[in-house]
Tab-separated table of C-alpha atoms in Angstrom:
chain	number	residue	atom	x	y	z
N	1	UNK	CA	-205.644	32.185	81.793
N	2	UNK	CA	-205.898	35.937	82.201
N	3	UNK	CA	-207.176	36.669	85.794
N	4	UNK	CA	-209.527	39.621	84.592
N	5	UNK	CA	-212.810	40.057	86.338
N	6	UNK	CA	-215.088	42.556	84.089
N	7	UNK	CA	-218.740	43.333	84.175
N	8	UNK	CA	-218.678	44.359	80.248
N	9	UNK	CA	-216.194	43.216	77.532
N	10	UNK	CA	-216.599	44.158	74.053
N	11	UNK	CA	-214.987	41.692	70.990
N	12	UNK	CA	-214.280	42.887	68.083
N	13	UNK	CA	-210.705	45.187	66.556
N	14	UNK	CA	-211.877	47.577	64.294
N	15	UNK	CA	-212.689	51.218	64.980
N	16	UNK	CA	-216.383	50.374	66.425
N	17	UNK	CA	-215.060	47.658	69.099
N	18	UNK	CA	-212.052	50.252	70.132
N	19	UNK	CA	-215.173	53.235	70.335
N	20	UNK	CA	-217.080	51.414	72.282
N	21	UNK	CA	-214.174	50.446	74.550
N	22	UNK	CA	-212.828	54.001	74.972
N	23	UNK	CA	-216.483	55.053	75.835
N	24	UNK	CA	-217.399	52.733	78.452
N	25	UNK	CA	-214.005	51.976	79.445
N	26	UNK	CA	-214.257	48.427	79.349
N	27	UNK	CA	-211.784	45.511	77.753
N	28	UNK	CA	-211.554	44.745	73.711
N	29	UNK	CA	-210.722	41.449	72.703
N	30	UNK	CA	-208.979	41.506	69.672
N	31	UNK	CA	-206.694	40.034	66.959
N	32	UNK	CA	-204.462	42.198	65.177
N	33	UNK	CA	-205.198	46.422	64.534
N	34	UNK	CA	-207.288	46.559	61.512
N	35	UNK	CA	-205.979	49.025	59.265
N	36	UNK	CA	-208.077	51.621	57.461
N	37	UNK	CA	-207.821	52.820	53.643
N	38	UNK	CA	-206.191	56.131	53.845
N	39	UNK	CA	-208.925	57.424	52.038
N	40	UNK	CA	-210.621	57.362	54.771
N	41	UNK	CA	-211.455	60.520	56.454
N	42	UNK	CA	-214.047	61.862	59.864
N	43	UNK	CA	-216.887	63.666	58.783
N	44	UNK	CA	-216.252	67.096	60.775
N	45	UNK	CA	-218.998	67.619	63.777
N	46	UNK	CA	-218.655	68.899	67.669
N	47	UNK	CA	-218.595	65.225	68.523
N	48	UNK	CA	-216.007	64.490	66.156
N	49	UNK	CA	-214.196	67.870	67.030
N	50	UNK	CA	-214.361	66.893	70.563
N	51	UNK	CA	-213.328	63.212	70.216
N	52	UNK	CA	-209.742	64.187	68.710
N	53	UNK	CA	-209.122	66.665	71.724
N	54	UNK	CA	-209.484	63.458	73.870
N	55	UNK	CA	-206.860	61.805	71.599
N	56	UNK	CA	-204.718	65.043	70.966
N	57	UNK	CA	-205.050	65.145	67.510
N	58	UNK	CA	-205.187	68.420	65.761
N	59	UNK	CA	-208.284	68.950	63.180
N	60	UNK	CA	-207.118	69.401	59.677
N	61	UNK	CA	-209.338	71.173	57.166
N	62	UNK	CA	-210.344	69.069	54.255
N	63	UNK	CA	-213.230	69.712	51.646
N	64	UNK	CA	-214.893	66.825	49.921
N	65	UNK	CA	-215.839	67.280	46.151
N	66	UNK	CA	-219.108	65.638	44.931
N	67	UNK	CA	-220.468	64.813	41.651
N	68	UNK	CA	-223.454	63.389	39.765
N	69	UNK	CA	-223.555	61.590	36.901
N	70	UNK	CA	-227.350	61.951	35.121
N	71	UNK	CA	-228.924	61.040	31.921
N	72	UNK	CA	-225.816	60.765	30.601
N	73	UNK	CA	-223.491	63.305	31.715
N	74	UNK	CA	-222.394	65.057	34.415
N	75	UNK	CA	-224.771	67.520	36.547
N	76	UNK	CA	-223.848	70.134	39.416
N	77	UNK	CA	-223.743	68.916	43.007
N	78	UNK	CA	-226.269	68.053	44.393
N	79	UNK	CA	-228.390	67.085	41.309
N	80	UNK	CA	-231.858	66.964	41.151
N	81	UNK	CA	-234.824	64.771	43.443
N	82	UNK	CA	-235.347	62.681	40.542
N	83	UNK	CA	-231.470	61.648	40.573
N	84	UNK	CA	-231.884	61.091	44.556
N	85	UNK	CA	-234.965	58.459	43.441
N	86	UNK	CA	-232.763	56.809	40.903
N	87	UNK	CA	-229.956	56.841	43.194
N	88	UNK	CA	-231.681	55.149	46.032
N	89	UNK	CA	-233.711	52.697	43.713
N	90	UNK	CA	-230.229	51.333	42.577
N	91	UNK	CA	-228.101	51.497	45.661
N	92	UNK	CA	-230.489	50.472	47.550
N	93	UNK	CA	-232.276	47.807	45.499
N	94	UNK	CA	-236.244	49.339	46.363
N	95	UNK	CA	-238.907	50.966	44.785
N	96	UNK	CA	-240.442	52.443	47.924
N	97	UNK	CA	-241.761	55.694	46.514
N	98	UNK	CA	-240.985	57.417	49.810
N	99	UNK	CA	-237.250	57.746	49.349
N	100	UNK	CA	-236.722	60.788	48.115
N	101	UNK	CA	-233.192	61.898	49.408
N	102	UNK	CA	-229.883	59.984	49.217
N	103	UNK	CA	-228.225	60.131	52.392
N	104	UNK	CA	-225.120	62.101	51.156
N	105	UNK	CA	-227.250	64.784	49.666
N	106	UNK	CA	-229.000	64.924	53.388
N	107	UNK	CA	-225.411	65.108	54.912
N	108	UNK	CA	-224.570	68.097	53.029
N	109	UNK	CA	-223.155	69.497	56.505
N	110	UNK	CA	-220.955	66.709	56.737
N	111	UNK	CA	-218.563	67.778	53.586
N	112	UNK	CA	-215.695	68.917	55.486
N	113	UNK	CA	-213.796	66.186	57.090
N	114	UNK	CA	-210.938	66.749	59.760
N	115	UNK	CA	-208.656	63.589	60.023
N	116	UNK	CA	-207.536	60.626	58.446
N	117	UNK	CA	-209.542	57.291	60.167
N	118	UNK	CA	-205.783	55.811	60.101
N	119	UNK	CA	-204.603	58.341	62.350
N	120	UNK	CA	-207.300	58.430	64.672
N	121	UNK	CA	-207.324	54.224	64.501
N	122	UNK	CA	-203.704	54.132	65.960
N	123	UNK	CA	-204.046	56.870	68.523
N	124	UNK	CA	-207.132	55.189	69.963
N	125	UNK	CA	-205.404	51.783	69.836
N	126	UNK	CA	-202.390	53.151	71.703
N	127	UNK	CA	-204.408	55.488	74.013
N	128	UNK	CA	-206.341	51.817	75.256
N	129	UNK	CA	-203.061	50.019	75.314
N	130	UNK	CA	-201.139	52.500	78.276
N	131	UNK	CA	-204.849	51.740	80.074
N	132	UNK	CA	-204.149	48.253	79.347
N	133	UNK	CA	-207.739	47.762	77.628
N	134	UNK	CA	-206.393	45.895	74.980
N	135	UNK	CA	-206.114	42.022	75.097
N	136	UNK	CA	-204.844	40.534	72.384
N	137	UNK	CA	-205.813	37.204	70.949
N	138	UNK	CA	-203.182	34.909	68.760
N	139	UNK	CA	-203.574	32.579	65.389
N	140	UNK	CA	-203.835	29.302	67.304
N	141	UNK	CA	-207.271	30.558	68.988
N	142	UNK	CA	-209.196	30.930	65.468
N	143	UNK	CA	-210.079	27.386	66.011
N	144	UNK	CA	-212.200	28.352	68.781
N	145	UNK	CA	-214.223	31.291	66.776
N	146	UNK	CA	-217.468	29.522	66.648
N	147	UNK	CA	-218.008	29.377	70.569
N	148	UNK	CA	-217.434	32.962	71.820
N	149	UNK	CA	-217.967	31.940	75.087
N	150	UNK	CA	-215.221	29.929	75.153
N	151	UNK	CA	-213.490	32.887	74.021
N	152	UNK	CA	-214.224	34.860	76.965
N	153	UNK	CA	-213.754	32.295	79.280
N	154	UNK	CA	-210.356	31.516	78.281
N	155	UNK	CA	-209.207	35.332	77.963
N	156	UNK	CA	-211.633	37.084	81.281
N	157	UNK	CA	-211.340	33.918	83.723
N	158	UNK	CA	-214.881	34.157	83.568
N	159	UNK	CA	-218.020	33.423	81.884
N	160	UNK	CA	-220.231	36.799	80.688
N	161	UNK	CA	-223.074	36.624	81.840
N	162	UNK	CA	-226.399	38.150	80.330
N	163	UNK	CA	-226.363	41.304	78.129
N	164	UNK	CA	-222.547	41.684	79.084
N	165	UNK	CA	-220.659	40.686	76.002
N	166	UNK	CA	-221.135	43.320	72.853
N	167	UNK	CA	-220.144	41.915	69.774
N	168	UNK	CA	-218.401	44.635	67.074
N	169	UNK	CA	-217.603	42.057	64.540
N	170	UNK	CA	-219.800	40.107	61.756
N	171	UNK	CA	-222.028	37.848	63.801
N	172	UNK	CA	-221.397	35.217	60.813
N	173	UNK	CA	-217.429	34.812	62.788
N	174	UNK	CA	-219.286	33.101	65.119
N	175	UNK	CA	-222.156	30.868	63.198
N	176	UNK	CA	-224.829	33.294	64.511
N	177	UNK	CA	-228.078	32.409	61.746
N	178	UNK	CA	-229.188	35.868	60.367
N	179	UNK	CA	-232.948	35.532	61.137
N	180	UNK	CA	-234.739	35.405	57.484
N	181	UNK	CA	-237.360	38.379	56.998
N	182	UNK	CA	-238.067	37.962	53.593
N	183	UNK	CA	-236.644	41.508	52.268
N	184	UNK	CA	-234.117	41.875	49.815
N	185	UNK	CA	-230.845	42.588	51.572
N	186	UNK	CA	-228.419	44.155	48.690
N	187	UNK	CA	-224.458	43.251	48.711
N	188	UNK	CA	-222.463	46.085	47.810
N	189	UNK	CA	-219.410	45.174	45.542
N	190	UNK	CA	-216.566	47.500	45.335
N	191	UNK	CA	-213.930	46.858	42.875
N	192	UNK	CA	-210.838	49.045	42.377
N	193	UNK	CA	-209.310	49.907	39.819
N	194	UNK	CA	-205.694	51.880	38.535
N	195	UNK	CA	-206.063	53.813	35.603
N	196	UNK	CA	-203.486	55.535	33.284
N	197	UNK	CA	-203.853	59.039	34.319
N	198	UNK	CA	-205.996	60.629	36.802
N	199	UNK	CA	-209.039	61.248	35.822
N	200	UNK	CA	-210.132	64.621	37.229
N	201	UNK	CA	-213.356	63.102	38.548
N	202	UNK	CA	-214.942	64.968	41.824
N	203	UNK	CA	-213.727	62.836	44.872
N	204	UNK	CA	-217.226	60.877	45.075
N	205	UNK	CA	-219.281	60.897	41.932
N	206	UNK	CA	-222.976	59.689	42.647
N	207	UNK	CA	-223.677	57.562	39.503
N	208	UNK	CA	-228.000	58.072	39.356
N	209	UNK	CA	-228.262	57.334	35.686
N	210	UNK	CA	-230.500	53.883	35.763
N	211	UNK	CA	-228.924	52.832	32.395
N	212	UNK	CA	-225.386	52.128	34.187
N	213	UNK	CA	-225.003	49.455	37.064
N	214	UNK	CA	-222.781	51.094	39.109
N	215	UNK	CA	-224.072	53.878	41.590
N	216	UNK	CA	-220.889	55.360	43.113
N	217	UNK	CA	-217.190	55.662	42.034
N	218	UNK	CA	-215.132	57.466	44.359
N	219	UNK	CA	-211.301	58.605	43.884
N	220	UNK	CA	-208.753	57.113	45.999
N	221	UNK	CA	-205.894	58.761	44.555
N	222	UNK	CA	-204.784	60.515	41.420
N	223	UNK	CA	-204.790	57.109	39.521
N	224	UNK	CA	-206.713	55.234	41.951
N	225	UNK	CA	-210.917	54.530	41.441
N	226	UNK	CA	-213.524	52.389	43.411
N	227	UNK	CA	-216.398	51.520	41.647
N	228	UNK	CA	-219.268	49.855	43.400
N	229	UNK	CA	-222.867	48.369	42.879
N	230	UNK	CA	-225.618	46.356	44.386
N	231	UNK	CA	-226.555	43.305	43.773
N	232	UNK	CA	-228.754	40.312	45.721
N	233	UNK	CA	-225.752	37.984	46.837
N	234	UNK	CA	-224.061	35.194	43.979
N	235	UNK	CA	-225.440	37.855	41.400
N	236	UNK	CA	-222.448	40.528	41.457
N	237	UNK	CA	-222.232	42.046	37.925
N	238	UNK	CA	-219.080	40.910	36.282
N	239	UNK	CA	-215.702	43.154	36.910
N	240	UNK	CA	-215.562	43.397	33.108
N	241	UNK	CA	-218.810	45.326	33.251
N	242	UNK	CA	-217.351	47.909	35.769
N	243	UNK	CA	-214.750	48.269	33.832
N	244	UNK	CA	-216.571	49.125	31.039
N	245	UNK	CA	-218.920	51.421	32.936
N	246	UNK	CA	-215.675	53.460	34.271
N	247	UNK	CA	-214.891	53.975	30.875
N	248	UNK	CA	-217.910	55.133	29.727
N	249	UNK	CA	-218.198	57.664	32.807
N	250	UNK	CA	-214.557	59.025	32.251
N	251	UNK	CA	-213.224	57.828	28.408
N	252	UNK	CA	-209.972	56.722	29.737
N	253	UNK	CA	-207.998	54.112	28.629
N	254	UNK	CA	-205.683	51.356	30.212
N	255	UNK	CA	-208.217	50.818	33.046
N	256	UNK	CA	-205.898	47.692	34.955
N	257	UNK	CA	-208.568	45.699	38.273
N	258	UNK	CA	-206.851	45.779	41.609
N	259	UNK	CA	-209.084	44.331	43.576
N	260	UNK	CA	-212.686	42.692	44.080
N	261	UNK	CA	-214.383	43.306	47.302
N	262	UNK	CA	-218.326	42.369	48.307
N	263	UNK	CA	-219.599	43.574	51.978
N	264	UNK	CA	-222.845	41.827	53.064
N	265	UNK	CA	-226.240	44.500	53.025
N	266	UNK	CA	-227.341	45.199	56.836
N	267	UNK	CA	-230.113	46.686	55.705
N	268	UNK	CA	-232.956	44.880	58.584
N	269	UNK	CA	-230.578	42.464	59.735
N	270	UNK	CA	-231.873	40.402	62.631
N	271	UNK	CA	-229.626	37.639	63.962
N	272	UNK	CA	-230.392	34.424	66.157
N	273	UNK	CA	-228.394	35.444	69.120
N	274	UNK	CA	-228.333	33.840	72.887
N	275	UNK	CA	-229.457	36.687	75.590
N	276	UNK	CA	-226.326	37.281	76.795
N	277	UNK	CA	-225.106	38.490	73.083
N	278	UNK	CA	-225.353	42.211	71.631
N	279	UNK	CA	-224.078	43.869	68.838
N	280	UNK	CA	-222.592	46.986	68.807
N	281	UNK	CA	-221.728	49.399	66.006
N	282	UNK	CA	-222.510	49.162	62.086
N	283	UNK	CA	-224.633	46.074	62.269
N	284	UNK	CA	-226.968	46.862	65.544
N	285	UNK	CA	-228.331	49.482	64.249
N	286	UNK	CA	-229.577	48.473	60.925
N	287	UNK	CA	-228.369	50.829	58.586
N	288	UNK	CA	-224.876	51.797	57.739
N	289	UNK	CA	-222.787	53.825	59.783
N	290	UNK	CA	-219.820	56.127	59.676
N	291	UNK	CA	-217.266	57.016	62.848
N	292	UNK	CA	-218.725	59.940	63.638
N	293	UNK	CA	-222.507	58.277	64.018
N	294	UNK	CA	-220.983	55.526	66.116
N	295	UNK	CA	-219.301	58.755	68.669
N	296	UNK	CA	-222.337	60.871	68.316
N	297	UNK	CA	-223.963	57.672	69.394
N	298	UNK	CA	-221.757	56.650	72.307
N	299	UNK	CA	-221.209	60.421	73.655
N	300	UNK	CA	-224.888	59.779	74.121
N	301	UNK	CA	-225.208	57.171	75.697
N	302	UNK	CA	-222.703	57.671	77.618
N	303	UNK	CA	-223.763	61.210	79.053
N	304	UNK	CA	-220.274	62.926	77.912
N	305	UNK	CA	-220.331	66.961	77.891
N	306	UNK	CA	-218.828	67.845	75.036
């Protein structure tokens, strides 16, 4: 048993857990690094600016291209308020007449983005390894992932008590009940896709045409798409239907599926937790969250001049 006596531990490997243990300086618990797509990128702010001095990385300049795909064809960036309706009616799964604005269109100043969320992963892994804030965790403890106390007995030499432990990982790990509200919580679905040639699509194309499932297909690579969509879980449209709708949005041919991914909607997620459990990252907050929300977030919290 590790002899490690901390106020504040945070669980959880991927790049929330590792923010939130670079910020407060306290221990992550963790499996293995969790690698990030390469398509990955930080949004360029002064937070994010100033967060990759901290890890010596050098800002690169990058511009993101954006498209919109309405009543059936494409329109100029950033389309019109009654694609930004349709938009959030199907990504979103509502009907609330007070959405007016997709969040990308809002985020207009946050086009430019300044390094790859691969590069900044490692460097912040290695940066809390040399302060020895990493502790690993091997294959023979997954038996033990529904009692996270355990956990943290066996790896701190201590139990956490109340409000200490901050949980950046799915609360389902650890057979926490998601508290039912009664409000339609949307899956997203993202299936990939290698086509023949590339495309020449914009890097994300906002898909608001209501007669299509899909609401977003963004380019990975020359011959490399993601296509996603909503759905209410168990009702996923069909991958043959994406494929379809890919086609219809670009005309190419030999369209091969990759891969199949669904990501739970934390859209009002409330969880059955014990008091001396809190989440951290992407799924305290509600809504979804990129890197450089979670640093804006922290840096503020955490009283850093930047």
């Amino acid at each position: 048993m590790i002899n490690l006596q901390v106020d504040e531990v945070v669980y959880g490997g991927g790049i929330a857990g590792l923010l939130y243990s670079y910020f407060r300086r306290v221990p992550v618990i963790m499996h293995d690094m969790s690698p990030l797509p390469l398509c990955a990128f930080l949004h360029d702010t002064e937070s994010s600016r100033w967060f990759l001095r901290q890890l010596g990385i050098e800002p690169m300049e990058r511009r993101v291209t954006h498209g919109v795909f309405w009543n059936g064809k494409m329109a100029s960036w950033p389309g019109s308020e009654a694609s930004h309706e349709a938009y959030f009616r199907k990504s979103r799964m509502t009907e609330e007449a007070s959405i007016n604005k997709f969040s990308a269109a809002k985020g207009a100043s946050s086009q430019s983005q300044i390094a790859r969320m691969s590069q900044v992963y490692v460097e912040l892994y290695q940066h809390l390894s040399a302060h020895n804030l990493i502790i690993k965790m091997g294959p023979v403890d997954y038996e033990f992932m529904n009692d996270i106390h355990y956990i943290m007995e066996k790896f701190t030499g201590r139990r956490v008590d109340a409000k200490k432990l901050k949980l950046a990982a799915p609360p389902e790990a650890f057979r926490y009940k998601e508290i039912e509200s009664g409000d339609v919580k949307p899956h997203t679905c993202f299936d990939i896709f290698e086509t023949e040639y590339d495309l020449g699509l914009p890097e994300i194309l906002y898909v608001c045409d209501e007669r299509l499932a899909s609401h977003r297909v963004s380019r990975l690579a020359p011959r490399l798409h993601l296509i996603e969509h909503s759905a209410v879980k168990g009702k996923e449209k069909p991958v043959a239907l994406m494929r379809a709708e890919l086609l219809a949005l670009t005309g190419t041919l030999g369209v091969i599926h990759l891969n199949r991914r669904v990501i739970p909607g934390f859209y009002e997620r409330k969880y059955d937790l014990p008091p001396s459990v809190e989440l951290v990252g992407r799924a305290a907050t509600g809504v979804p969250l990129l890197t450089h929300h979670v640093i804006e977030q922290l840096i503020g919290e955490s009283s850093v001049a930047v």
